[in-house]
Amino acid sequence: MAHNRVSPIFNDTSPPKVPSQGKEKESSSPGSPVMLENYLPGPPVISEKSLIEEEYDPHAFGKERNPTIFWGPILHLLKYIVGTGVLILPYTFKSVGYAVAIFGTIFVCVLYMHVIHLLFDVEYRLCKKLKTPNLTYIGIVEGAFDQGPRFFRKLVPVCKFFVYFHYVFNKSLMNGVYLIIISSNFKIVIDHYYGTNTSVIAIMTALMVPLIGLALIRELKFLVPLSMLTNAFNIFNLLIILSIPSSYNGAADMKAVNDITQFPNFFAILLGSLECTALSLPVKNDMENPKRFTTFFGVLNISLSIAALVYGTFGILGYAKYGDHLQPNIMFNLPPGEMIPLVILSLHSLAICISFILFIYISYDTVWNNLFKGKKMKRPLVMEYSIRITLCILPYCFALVIPDFKLLLSLTNVIGILMDEGIPPILHMLLLVKKEGQSMRFYLSLLKDIAIVLICFCLFVAALVDVVKNILAFYV
């Protein structure tokens, strides 16, 4: 997926903090290891009337200068969601069968929608309590643990480390996937024109030189035009892939139900393709009316519904086109040696190179701001370049250890299940437990959150076992 903003989860672009009004002080109980200042994003511009109002509504403080209109956030999310992960979807549809895949697409989309709504509900409750218009993702995690039962406050540093580590580690794994795809695409083009049998690892190693050079560019603005081209290439490629005639009668091979044991892996890959948590919070904060982001016909539901429809359609049509001949990357099903497929492979490789660099910027921004920013260093520029180079070499190492596109992508998405689906219900439960006036609705909500966490954990374990088994089989 092409990310057009640098580390929106962790960076704070919101205004400075509101002066404390008494009730804020009460919200941080004595002995709390985390001060509210650690996760408040800073002061919104609020009128005196708002400050004296008893009921604080975070939705009342939308962006006033150059806010995005309703369809703008939808386009932003779709541009973020639709990316490289779509290329493996027809193969996953084949692995479980088209009927199971259609049901699974609806199930994953609805479940992920609900989980993101839980995350925004947690943010809304915390913002009302802390009297701030919005929070970052790490601020929500930290705030929920700090405002929850006393025991969980001790876990705040562990949770913060887990979020940071997961974010950098998963981006590095995904960049490893990108390296494999880029090298495989270039191998097809090079072997065609030069009649060689070039090693993918050799191409990958040669690519590291220009990629490290691009990663050392300190100003992200120079890559913004290239990022826009990336999205255009992705849309163009999907349309061309479906329009090129196929010599296979794929429809005859289609099965409604195939290998049902592959459903956990299907769940992980589709969830990884739909994931938009990183961009949801800043996109919502840029709206004039943030409340419209989470309404029934709001930005979030419409964006994920369109993305699920695109993925479902592409998965079914790709399966129907190539049937049992489908490759894990559908681009490898294109007719070899023809000009249009070679152009598509080249454009796709260039597009992914830009995505690779953007992921380096996201990971670097996370590492620098949370580990090194504000500390005295003799040579900060040397440290900065060292971090950037390390973040380029790490995906290269992952790609060398697991040089298979499908396996590495599956591992990346499996790890993402816990973060994308498991954490928001846990945060929601932490705030529910502290809620006064417990009722039947409270207990039903608590049971629902527990059920979601258990479902995600079971799917995570099943998918992880399957991926590890496939990785071991790859080396045996």
CSV table of C-alpha atoms in Angstrom, one decimal:
chain,number,residue,atom,x,y,z
A,1,MET,CA,0.0,0.0,0.0
A,2,ALA,CA,1.3,3.4,-0.8
A,3,HIS,CA,1.5,5.7,2.2
A,4,ASN,CA,1.4,9.4,1.5
A,5,ARG,CA,1.9,10.7,5.0
A,6,VAL,CA,4.8,10.1,7.3
A,7,SER,CA,4.0,8.1,10.4
A,8,PRO,CA,0.5,9.6,11.1
A,9,ILE,CA,0.0,7.2,14.0
A,10,PHE,CA,2.8,8.7,16.1
A,11,ASN,CA,3.3,12.3,14.8
A,12,ASP,CA,1.3,15.0,16.4
A,13,THR,CA,0.1,17.8,14.1
A,14,SER,CA,-2.8,18.9,16.3
A,15,PRO,CA,-2.9,22.3,18.1
A,16,PRO,CA,-1.4,22.9,21.7
A,17,LYS,CA,-3.1,21.7,24.8
A,18,VAL,CA,-6.0,23.4,26.6
A,19,PRO,CA,-5.3,25.0,29.9
A,20,SER,CA,-6.4,22.7,32.8
A,21,GLN,CA,-9.8,23.4,34.2
A,22,GLY,CA,-9.9,21.3,37.4
A,23,LYS,CA,-11.7,18.2,36.1
A,24,GLU,CA,-8.7,17.3,34.0
A,25,LYS,CA,-6.6,17.0,37.1
A,26,GLU,CA,-9.1,14.6,38.6
A,27,SER,CA,-8.9,12.3,35.6
A,28,SER,CA,-5.3,11.4,36.5
A,29,SER,CA,-5.6,9.4,39.6
A,30,PRO,CA,-2.8,9.5,42.3
A,31,GLY,CA,0.0,7.2,41.7
A,32,SER,CA,-0.6,7.0,38.0
A,33,PRO,CA,2.7,6.3,36.2
A,34,VAL,CA,1.7,8.2,33.1
A,35,MET,CA,0.9,11.9,33.1
A,36,LEU,CA,-1.8,13.2,30.9
A,37,GLU,CA,0.7,15.5,29.2
A,38,ASN,CA,2.3,12.5,27.7
A,39,TYR,CA,-0.6,11.7,25.4
A,40,LEU,CA,-2.5,14.9,25.0
A,41,PRO,CA,-1.9,16.2,21.5
A,42,GLY,CA,-2.0,19.9,22.5
A,43,PRO,CA,-4.3,23.0,22.6
A,44,PRO,CA,-7.2,23.4,20.2
A,45,VAL,CA,-8.4,27.0,19.6
A,46,ILE,CA,-11.6,27.0,21.8
A,47,SER,CA,-13.9,29.8,22.7
A,48,GLU,CA,-14.4,30.9,26.3
A,49,LYS,CA,-18.0,29.6,26.0
A,50,SER,CA,-16.7,26.1,25.2
A,51,LEU,CA,-14.4,26.1,28.1
A,52,ILE,CA,-17.2,26.7,30.6
A,53,GLU,CA,-19.6,24.2,29.1
A,54,GLU,CA,-20.2,21.2,31.4
A,55,GLU,CA,-20.4,18.7,28.5
A,56,TYR,CA,-17.3,18.7,26.3
A,57,ASP,CA,-17.9,17.4,22.7
A,58,PRO,CA,-14.6,16.6,20.8
A,59,HIS,CA,-16.6,16.5,17.5
A,60,ALA,CA,-17.3,20.2,17.9
A,61,PHE,CA,-13.7,21.1,17.1
A,62,GLY,CA,-13.2,20.2,13.5
A,63,LYS,CA,-10.5,21.7,11.4
A,64,GLU,CA,-11.3,25.3,10.6
A,65,ARG,CA,-8.6,26.2,8.0
A,66,ASN,CA,-8.7,24.3,4.7
A,67,PRO,CA,-10.7,21.3,6.0
A,68,THR,CA,-11.3,18.4,3.7
A,69,ILE,CA,-14.8,17.9,2.3
A,70,PHE,CA,-16.8,14.6,2.7
A,71,TRP,CA,-15.5,12.9,-0.4
A,72,GLY,CA,-11.9,14.0,0.1
A,73,PRO,CA,-11.2,11.7,3.1
A,74,ILE,CA,-12.8,8.8,1.2
A,75,LEU,CA,-10.4,9.3,-1.7
A,76,HIS,CA,-7.5,9.6,0.7
A,77,LEU,CA,-8.4,6.3,2.4
A,78,LEU,CA,-9.0,4.4,-0.8
A,79,LYS,CA,-5.7,5.7,-2.2
A,80,TYR,CA,-4.0,4.3,1.0
A,81,ILE,CA,-5.9,1.0,1.1
A,82,VAL,CA,-5.7,-0.2,-2.6
A,83,GLY,CA,-2.1,-1.3,-3.1
A,84,THR,CA,0.2,-4.3,-3.7
A,85,GLY,CA,-1.8,-6.7,-1.5
A,86,VAL,CA,-4.5,-6.9,-4.1
A,87,LEU,CA,-2.3,-8.9,-6.4
A,88,ILE,CA,-2.4,-12.0,-4.2
A,89,LEU,CA,-6.2,-11.9,-3.6
A,90,PRO,CA,-7.3,-14.0,-6.7
A,91,TYR,CA,-4.9,-16.7,-5.4
A,92,THR,CA,-6.4,-16.6,-1.9
A,93,PHE,CA,-9.9,-16.8,-3.5
A,94,LYS,CA,-8.8,-19.9,-5.3
A,95,SER,CA,-7.3,-21.4,-2.1
A,96,VAL,CA,-10.6,-21.3,-0.1
A,97,GLY,CA,-13.1,-21.3,-3.0
A,98,TYR,CA,-15.1,-18.4,-4.4
A,99,ALA,CA,-18.2,-18.9,-2.1
A,100,VAL,CA,-16.1,-19.0,1.1
A,101,ALA,CA,-14.1,-16.0,-0.2
A,102,ILE,CA,-17.2,-13.9,-0.8
A,103,PHE,CA,-18.5,-14.7,2.7
A,104,GLY,CA,-15.0,-14.1,4.1
A,105,THR,CA,-14.7,-10.7,2.4
A,106,ILE,CA,-18.0,-9.6,3.9
A,107,PHE,CA,-17.1,-11.0,7.3
A,108,VAL,CA,-13.6,-9.4,7.4
A,109,CYS,CA,-14.8,-6.1,6.2
A,110,VAL,CA,-17.7,-5.9,8.7
A,111,LEU,CA,-15.5,-7.1,11.5
A,112,TYR,CA,-12.7,-4.6,10.7
A,113,MET,CA,-15.3,-1.8,10.4
A,114,HIS,CA,-16.6,-2.5,13.8
A,115,VAL,CA,-13.1,-2.7,15.3
A,116,ILE,CA,-12.1,0.7,13.9
A,117,HIS,CA,-15.4,2.1,15.3
A,118,LEU,CA,-14.4,0.7,18.7
A,119,LEU,CA,-11.1,2.5,18.4
A,120,PHE,CA,-12.8,5.8,17.6
A,121,ASP,CA,-15.3,5.2,20.4
A,122,VAL,CA,-12.3,4.9,22.8
A,123,GLU,CA,-10.8,8.0,21.4
A,124,TYR,CA,-14.0,9.9,21.8
A,125,ARG,CA,-14.4,8.8,25.5
A,126,LEU,CA,-10.8,9.8,26.3
A,127,CYS,CA,-11.1,13.1,24.5
A,128,LYS,CA,-14.2,14.0,26.5
A,129,LYS,CA,-12.5,13.0,29.7
A,130,LEU,CA,-9.3,14.8,28.9
A,131,LYS,CA,-11.0,17.7,27.1
A,132,THR,CA,-8.9,17.6,24.0
A,133,PRO,CA,-10.3,17.4,20.4
A,134,ASN,CA,-8.2,14.4,19.2
A,135,LEU,CA,-5.5,11.9,20.1
A,136,THR,CA,-2.8,10.0,18.2
A,137,TYR,CA,-2.9,6.2,18.1
A,138,ILE,CA,-0.2,5.8,20.7
A,139,GLY,CA,-2.1,8.4,22.8
A,140,ILE,CA,-5.2,6.3,22.6
A,141,VAL,CA,-3.3,3.2,23.7
A,142,GLU,CA,-1.5,5.0,26.5
A,143,GLY,CA,-4.7,6.9,27.6
A,144,ALA,CA,-6.9,3.8,27.7
A,145,PHE,CA,-4.4,1.8,29.9
A,146,ASP,CA,-3.8,4.8,32.1
A,147,GLN,CA,-7.6,5.5,32.6
A,148,GLY,CA,-8.4,1.8,33.0
A,149,PRO,CA,-8.0,-0.4,36.1
A,150,ARG,CA,-5.0,0.4,38.3
A,151,PHE,CA,-3.2,-2.8,37.5
A,152,PHE,CA,-3.0,-2.1,33.8
A,153,ARG,CA,-1.3,1.3,34.3
A,154,LYS,CA,2.0,-0.6,35.0
A,155,LEU,CA,1.8,-2.0,31.5
A,156,VAL,CA,1.8,1.3,29.7
A,157,PRO,CA,5.6,1.3,28.9
A,158,VAL,CA,5.3,-2.3,27.6
A,159,CYS,CA,2.4,-1.5,25.4
A,160,LYS,CA,4.1,1.6,24.0
A,161,PHE,CA,7.2,-0.5,23.2
A,162,PHE,CA,5.0,-3.2,21.6
A,163,VAL,CA,3.2,-0.6,19.4
A,164,TYR,CA,6.5,1.0,18.3
A,165,PHE,CA,8.2,-2.3,17.7
A,166,HIS,CA,5.3,-3.8,15.7
A,167,TYR,CA,5.0,-0.7,13.6
A,168,VAL,CA,8.7,-0.7,12.6
A,169,PHE,CA,9.0,-4.5,12.3
A,170,ASN,CA,5.9,-4.9,10.2
A,171,LYS,CA,7.0,-2.0,7.8
A,172,SER,CA,10.3,-3.7,7.4
A,173,LEU,CA,8.7,-7.1,6.6
A,174,MET,CA,6.4,-5.4,4.1
A,175,ASN,CA,9.4,-3.7,2.5
A,176,GLY,CA,11.0,-7.2,2.2
A,177,VAL,CA,7.9,-8.2,0.3
A,178,TYR,CA,8.3,-5.2,-2.0
A,179,LEU,CA,11.9,-6.1,-2.6
A,180,ILE,CA,11.0,-9.6,-3.7
A,181,ILE,CA,8.2,-8.3,-6.1
A,182,ILE,CA,10.5,-5.6,-7.6
A,183,SER,CA,13.3,-8.1,-8.2
A,184,SER,CA,11.0,-10.8,-9.6
A,185,ASN,CA,9.4,-8.2,-12.0
A,186,PHE,CA,12.8,-7.0,-13.2
A,187,LYS,CA,14.0,-10.6,-13.6
A,188,ILE,CA,11.3,-11.3,-16.1
A,189,VAL,CA,12.1,-8.1,-18.1
A,190,ILE,CA,15.9,-8.6,-18.0
A,191,ASP,CA,15.7,-12.3,-18.9
A,192,HIS,CA,13.4,-11.5,-21.9
A,193,TYR,CA,15.6,-8.8,-23.4
A,194,TYR,CA,19.0,-10.4,-22.6
A,195,GLY,CA,18.2,-14.1,-22.7
A,196,THR,CA,19.7,-14.7,-19.3
A,197,ASN,CA,18.6,-16.5,-16.2
A,198,THR,CA,19.4,-13.8,-13.6
A,199,SER,CA,19.2,-14.6,-9.9
A,200,VAL,CA,16.4,-12.7,-8.0
A,201,ILE,CA,18.9,-12.3,-5.1
A,202,ALA,CA,21.5,-10.7,-7.4
A,203,ILE,CA,18.9,-8.2,-8.7
A,204,MET,CA,17.8,-7.5,-5.1
A,205,THR,CA,21.3,-6.8,-4.1
A,206,ALA,CA,21.9,-4.5,-7.0
A,207,LEU,CA,18.7,-2.6,-6.2
A,208,MET,CA,19.8,-1.8,-2.7
A,209,VAL,CA,22.3,0.8,-4.1
A,210,PRO,CA,19.7,3.2,-5.7
A,211,LEU,CA,17.1,2.4,-2.9
A,212,ILE,CA,19.5,3.4,-0.2
A,213,GLY,CA,20.4,6.5,-2.2
A,214,LEU,CA,16.7,7.5,-2.4
A,215,ALA,CA,16.2,6.8,1.3
A,216,LEU,CA,19.0,9.3,2.2
A,217,ILE,CA,16.9,12.1,0.7
A,218,ARG,CA,15.9,14.1,3.8
A,219,GLU,CA,13.0,16.0,2.3
A,220,LEU,CA,9.9,13.9,1.6
A,221,LYS,CA,8.3,16.6,-0.6
A,222,PHE,CA,10.6,15.6,-3.4
A,223,LEU,CA,8.9,12.2,-3.5
A,224,VAL,CA,5.3,13.4,-3.4
A,225,PRO,CA,4.8,13.7,-7.2
A,226,LEU,CA,6.3,10.1,-7.5
A,227,SER,CA,3.8,8.9,-4.9
A,228,MET,CA,0.9,10.3,-6.9
A,229,LEU,CA,2.3,8.4,-10.0
A,230,THR,CA,2.4,5.2,-7.8
A,231,ASN,CA,-1.4,5.3,-7.3
A,232,ALA,CA,-2.0,5.9,-11.0
A,233,PHE,CA,0.2,3.0,-11.9
A,234,ASN,CA,-1.7,0.7,-9.5
A,235,ILE,CA,-5.1,1.5,-11.0
A,236,PHE,CA,-3.7,1.2,-14.5
A,237,ASN,CA,-2.2,-2.2,-13.8
A,238,LEU,CA,-5.3,-3.7,-12.3
A,239,LEU,CA,-7.4,-2.6,-15.3
A,240,ILE,CA,-4.8,-4.0,-17.8
A,241,ILE,CA,-4.5,-7.3,-16.0
A,242,LEU,CA,-8.2,-8.0,-16.3
A,243,SER,CA,-8.4,-6.8,-19.9
A,244,ILE,CA,-5.6,-8.9,-21.4
A,245,PRO,CA,-7.0,-12.1,-22.9
A,246,SER,CA,-6.2,-15.4,-21.3
A,247,SER,CA,-5.7,-18.8,-23.0
A,248,TYR,CA,-7.1,-20.6,-20.0
A,249,ASN,CA,-10.7,-21.5,-19.3
A,250,GLY,CA,-10.5,-20.5,-15.7
A,251,ALA,CA,-14.2,-20.5,-15.1
A,252,ALA,CA,-14.3,-24.3,-15.5
A,253,ASP,CA,-11.8,-24.8,-12.7
A,254,MET,CA,-13.7,-22.6,-10.2
A,255,LYS,CA,-14.8,-24.3,-6.9
A,256,ALA,CA,-17.3,-22.8,-4.4
A,257,VAL,CA,-15.5,-24.4,-1.5
A,258,ASN,CA,-11.9,-25.5,-1.7
A,259,ASP,CA,-9.4,-25.9,1.2
A,260,ILE,CA,-11.3,-24.4,4.2
A,261,THR,CA,-8.2,-24.8,6.4
A,262,GLN,CA,-6.7,-21.8,4.4
A,263,PHE,CA,-9.4,-19.5,5.8
A,264,PRO,CA,-7.1,-18.0,8.6
A,265,ASN,CA,-4.5,-17.2,6.0
A,266,PHE,CA,-7.2,-15.7,3.7
A,267,PHE,CA,-8.4,-13.6,6.7
A,268,ALA,CA,-4.9,-12.3,7.4
A,269,ILE,CA,-4.2,-11.4,3.8
A,270,LEU,CA,-7.5,-9.6,3.3
A,271,LEU,CA,-7.3,-7.8,6.6
A,272,GLY,CA,-3.8,-6.7,5.7
A,273,SER,CA,-5.1,-5.4,2.4
A,274,LEU,CA,-8.0,-3.4,4.0
A,275,GLU,CA,-5.9,-2.0,6.9
A,276,CYS,CA,-6.2,1.8,7.1
A,277,THR,CA,-5.8,2.4,10.9
A,278,ALA,CA,-2.6,4.5,10.3
A,279,LEU,CA,-4.4,7.0,8.2
A,280,SER,CA,-7.9,7.0,9.8
A,281,LEU,CA,-7.1,9.2,12.7
A,282,PRO,CA,-5.3,12.1,10.9
A,283,VAL,CA,-7.9,11.9,8.0
A,284,LYS,CA,-10.7,12.3,10.6
A,285,ASN,CA,-8.9,15.2,12.3
A,286,ASP,CA,-8.7,17.1,8.9
A,287,MET,CA,-12.4,17.1,8.5
A,288,GLU,CA,-14.6,20.1,9.2
A,289,ASN,CA,-17.2,17.8,10.8
A,290,PRO,CA,-15.3,14.8,12.3
A,291,LYS,CA,-18.5,13.2,13.4
A,292,ARG,CA,-19.3,12.3,9.8
A,293,PHE,CA,-16.3,10.1,9.7
A,294,THR,CA,-17.9,7.4,11.9
A,295,THR,CA,-21.6,7.7,11.1
A,296,PHE,CA,-23.4,4.8,9.4
A,297,PHE,CA,-23.0,6.3,6.0
A,298,GLY,CA,-19.8,8.1,7.0
A,299,VAL,CA,-16.3,8.2,5.5
A,300,LEU,CA,-15.1,5.0,7.2
A,301,ASN,CA,-17.9,2.7,6.2
A,302,ILE,CA,-18.1,4.0,2.7
A,303,SER,CA,-14.4,3.7,2.1
A,304,LEU,CA,-14.1,0.2,3.5
A,305,SER,CA,-17.2,-1.0,1.6
A,306,ILE,CA,-15.8,0.3,-1.7
A,307,ALA,CA,-12.4,-1.3,-1.0
A,308,ALA,CA,-14.1,-4.6,-0.1
A,309,LEU,CA,-16.2,-4.4,-3.3
A,310,VAL,CA,-13.1,-3.7,-5.4
A,311,TYR,CA,-11.1,-6.6,-3.8
A,312,GLY,CA,-14.0,-9.0,-4.0
A,313,THR,CA,-14.6,-8.2,-7.7
A,314,PHE,CA,-10.9,-8.4,-8.6
A,315,GLY,CA,-10.5,-11.7,-6.7
A,316,ILE,CA,-13.5,-13.3,-8.4
A,317,LEU,CA,-12.6,-12.1,-11.9
A,318,GLY,CA,-8.9,-13.0,-11.5
A,319,TYR,CA,-9.9,-16.5,-10.3
A,320,ALA,CA,-12.4,-16.9,-13.2
A,321,LYS,CA,-9.8,-15.8,-15.7
A,322,TYR,CA,-6.9,-18.1,-14.7
A,323,GLY,CA,-8.5,-20.8,-12.6
A,324,ASP,CA,-6.1,-23.4,-11.3
A,325,HIS,CA,-3.3,-21.8,-13.2
A,326,LEU,CA,-3.3,-18.8,-10.9
A,327,GLN,CA,0.1,-17.8,-9.5
A,328,PRO,CA,0.5,-16.2,-6.0
A,329,ASN,CA,1.2,-12.9,-7.8
A,330,ILE,CA,-1.4,-12.6,-10.6
A,331,MET,CA,1.1,-10.5,-12.6
A,332,PHE,CA,3.1,-13.6,-13.2
A,333,ASN,CA,0.1,-15.0,-15.2
A,334,LEU,CA,0.5,-12.3,-17.8
A,335,PRO,CA,1.7,-13.6,-21.2
A,336,PRO,CA,5.5,-13.7,-21.2
A,337,GLY,CA,7.5,-11.8,-23.8
A,338,GLU,CA,4.6,-9.5,-24.9
A,339,MET,CA,5.2,-5.7,-24.8
A,340,ILE,CA,2.2,-4.7,-22.7
A,341,PRO,CA,2.9,-7.2,-19.8
A,342,LEU,CA,6.6,-6.1,-19.8
A,343,VAL,CA,5.5,-2.4,-19.6
A,344,ILE,CA,3.1,-3.3,-16.7
A,345,LEU,CA,5.9,-5.2,-14.8
A,346,SER,CA,8.3,-2.2,-15.3
A,347,LEU,CA,5.7,0.4,-14.2
A,348,HIS,CA,4.7,-1.7,-11.2
A,349,SER,CA,8.3,-2.2,-10.1
A,350,LEU,CA,8.9,1.6,-10.2
A,351,ALA,CA,5.7,2.2,-8.3
A,352,ILE,CA,6.7,-0.2,-5.5
A,353,CYS,CA,10.2,1.4,-5.3
A,354,ILE,CA,8.4,4.6,-4.2
A,355,SER,CA,6.3,2.7,-1.7
A,356,PHE,CA,9.5,1.2,-0.3
A,357,ILE,CA,11.1,4.6,0.2
A,358,LEU,CA,7.9,6.0,1.8
A,359,PHE,CA,7.9,3.1,4.3
A,360,ILE,CA,11.5,3.9,5.1
A,361,TYR,CA,10.4,7.4,5.9
A,362,ILE,CA,7.6,6.2,8.1
A,363,SER,CA,9.8,3.8,10.1
A,364,TYR,CA,12.6,6.4,10.4
A,365,ASP,CA,10.2,9.0,11.6
A,366,THR,CA,9.0,6.6,14.3
A,367,VAL,CA,12.4,5.5,15.4
A,368,TRP,CA,13.9,9.0,15.5
A,369,ASN,CA,11.0,10.8,17.2
A,370,ASN,CA,10.6,8.1,20.0
A,371,LEU,CA,14.3,7.1,20.6
A,372,PHE,CA,16.6,9.9,19.6
A,373,LYS,CA,14.8,13.2,19.3
A,374,GLY,CA,15.9,15.8,21.9
A,375,LYS,CA,18.9,13.8,22.9
A,376,LYS,CA,22.4,15.3,22.7
A,377,MET,CA,24.5,13.7,20.0
A,378,LYS,CA,28.0,14.7,18.6
A,379,ARG,CA,27.1,13.8,15.0
A,380,PRO,CA,23.3,13.8,14.6
A,381,LEU,CA,23.5,13.7,10.8
A,382,VAL,CA,25.6,10.6,10.9
A,383,MET,CA,23.1,9.0,13.3
A,384,GLU,CA,20.2,9.9,11.0
A,385,TYR,CA,21.9,8.4,7.9
A,386,SER,CA,22.9,5.3,9.9
A,387,ILE,CA,19.2,4.7,10.9
A,388,ARG,CA,18.0,5.2,7.3
A,389,ILE,CA,20.6,2.8,5.9
A,390,THR,CA,19.8,0.2,8.7
A,391,LEU,CA,16.1,0.5,7.8
A,392,CYS,CA,16.9,-0.3,4.2
A,393,ILE,CA,19.2,-3.3,5.0
A,394,LEU,CA,16.7,-4.9,7.4
A,395,PRO,CA,14.0,-5.6,4.7
A,396,TYR,CA,16.8,-6.9,2.5
A,397,CYS,CA,17.8,-9.4,5.3
A,398,PHE,CA,14.1,-10.5,5.7
A,399,ALA,CA,13.9,-11.0,1.9
A,400,LEU,CA,17.1,-13.1,1.9
A,401,VAL,CA,15.9,-15.3,4.7
A,402,ILE,CA,12.4,-15.8,3.2
A,403,PRO,CA,12.8,-15.1,-0.6
A,404,ASP,CA,9.2,-16.0,-1.4
A,405,PHE,CA,6.5,-13.3,-2.0
A,406,LYS,CA,3.6,-15.3,-0.7
A,407,LEU,CA,5.2,-16.6,2.4
A,408,LEU,CA,6.7,-13.2,3.5
A,409,LEU,CA,3.4,-11.4,2.8
A,410,SER,CA,1.4,-14.0,4.7
A,411,LEU,CA,3.8,-13.6,7.7
A,412,THR,CA,3.5,-9.8,7.6
A,413,ASN,CA,-0.3,-9.9,7.5
A,414,VAL,CA,-0.5,-12.6,10.2
A,415,ILE,CA,1.4,-10.5,12.6
A,416,GLY,CA,-0.9,-7.6,11.8
A,417,ILE,CA,-4.0,-9.4,13.0
A,418,LEU,CA,-3.2,-8.7,16.7
A,419,MET,CA,-2.5,-5.0,16.1
A,420,ASP,CA,-5.3,-4.2,13.7
A,421,GLU,CA,-8.1,-6.4,15.1
A,422,GLY,CA,-7.1,-7.4,18.6
A,423,ILE,CA,-6.0,-4.1,20.3
A,424,PRO,CA,-9.0,-1.8,19.8
A,425,PRO,CA,-11.4,-4.3,21.6
A,426,ILE,CA,-9.0,-4.6,24.5
A,427,LEU,CA,-8.8,-0.8,24.8
A,428,HIS,CA,-12.6,-0.6,24.7
A,429,MET,CA,-12.8,-3.2,27.5
A,430,LEU,CA,-10.4,-1.2,29.7
A,431,LEU,CA,-12.7,1.8,29.6
A,432,LEU,CA,-15.9,-0.3,30.0
A,433,VAL,CA,-14.6,-1.9,33.2
A,434,LYS,CA,-14.3,1.5,34.8
A,435,LYS,CA,-17.7,2.6,33.7
A,436,GLU,CA,-20.2,3.3,36.5
A,437,GLY,CA,-23.9,2.2,36.3
A,438,GLN,CA,-23.2,-1.2,34.8
A,439,SER,CA,-26.2,-2.7,33.0
A,440,MET,CA,-27.1,-5.5,30.6
A,441,ARG,CA,-25.9,-3.4,27.7
A,442,PHE,CA,-22.5,-3.1,29.5
A,443,TYR,CA,-22.2,-6.9,29.9
A,444,LEU,CA,-23.3,-7.6,26.3
A,445,SER,CA,-20.7,-5.1,25.0
A,446,LEU,CA,-18.0,-6.6,27.2
A,447,LEU,CA,-18.9,-10.2,26.0
A,448,LYS,CA,-18.8,-8.9,22.4
A,449,ASP,CA,-15.3,-7.4,22.8
A,450,ILE,CA,-14.0,-10.6,24.5
A,451,ALA,CA,-15.5,-12.7,21.6
A,452,ILE,CA,-13.7,-10.5,19.0
A,453,VAL,CA,-10.4,-10.8,20.8
A,454,LEU,CA,-10.8,-14.6,21.1
A,455,ILE,CA,-11.7,-14.9,17.4
A,456,CYS,CA,-8.7,-12.8,16.4
A,457,PHE,CA,-6.4,-14.7,18.6
A,458,CYS,CA,-7.6,-18.1,17.3
A,459,LEU,CA,-7.2,-16.9,13.7
A,460,PHE,CA,-3.8,-15.5,14.5
A,461,VAL,CA,-2.6,-18.8,16.0
A,462,ALA,CA,-4.0,-20.8,13.1
A,463,ALA,CA,-2.6,-18.6,10.4
A,464,LEU,CA,0.8,-18.4,12.2
A,465,VAL,CA,1.0,-22.2,12.4
A,466,ASP,CA,0.2,-22.5,8.7
A,467,VAL,CA,2.8,-19.8,7.7
A,468,VAL,CA,5.5,-21.4,9.9
A,469,LYS,CA,4.7,-24.8,8.4
A,470,ASN,CA,4.9,-23.4,4.9
A,471,ILE,CA,8.2,-21.7,5.6
A,472,LEU,CA,9.7,-24.9,7.0
A,473,ALA,CA,8.4,-26.8,3.9
A,474,PHE,CA,10.1,-24.2,1.7
A,475,TYR,CA,13.5,-25.1,3.2
A,476,VAL,CA,13.0,-28.8,3.4
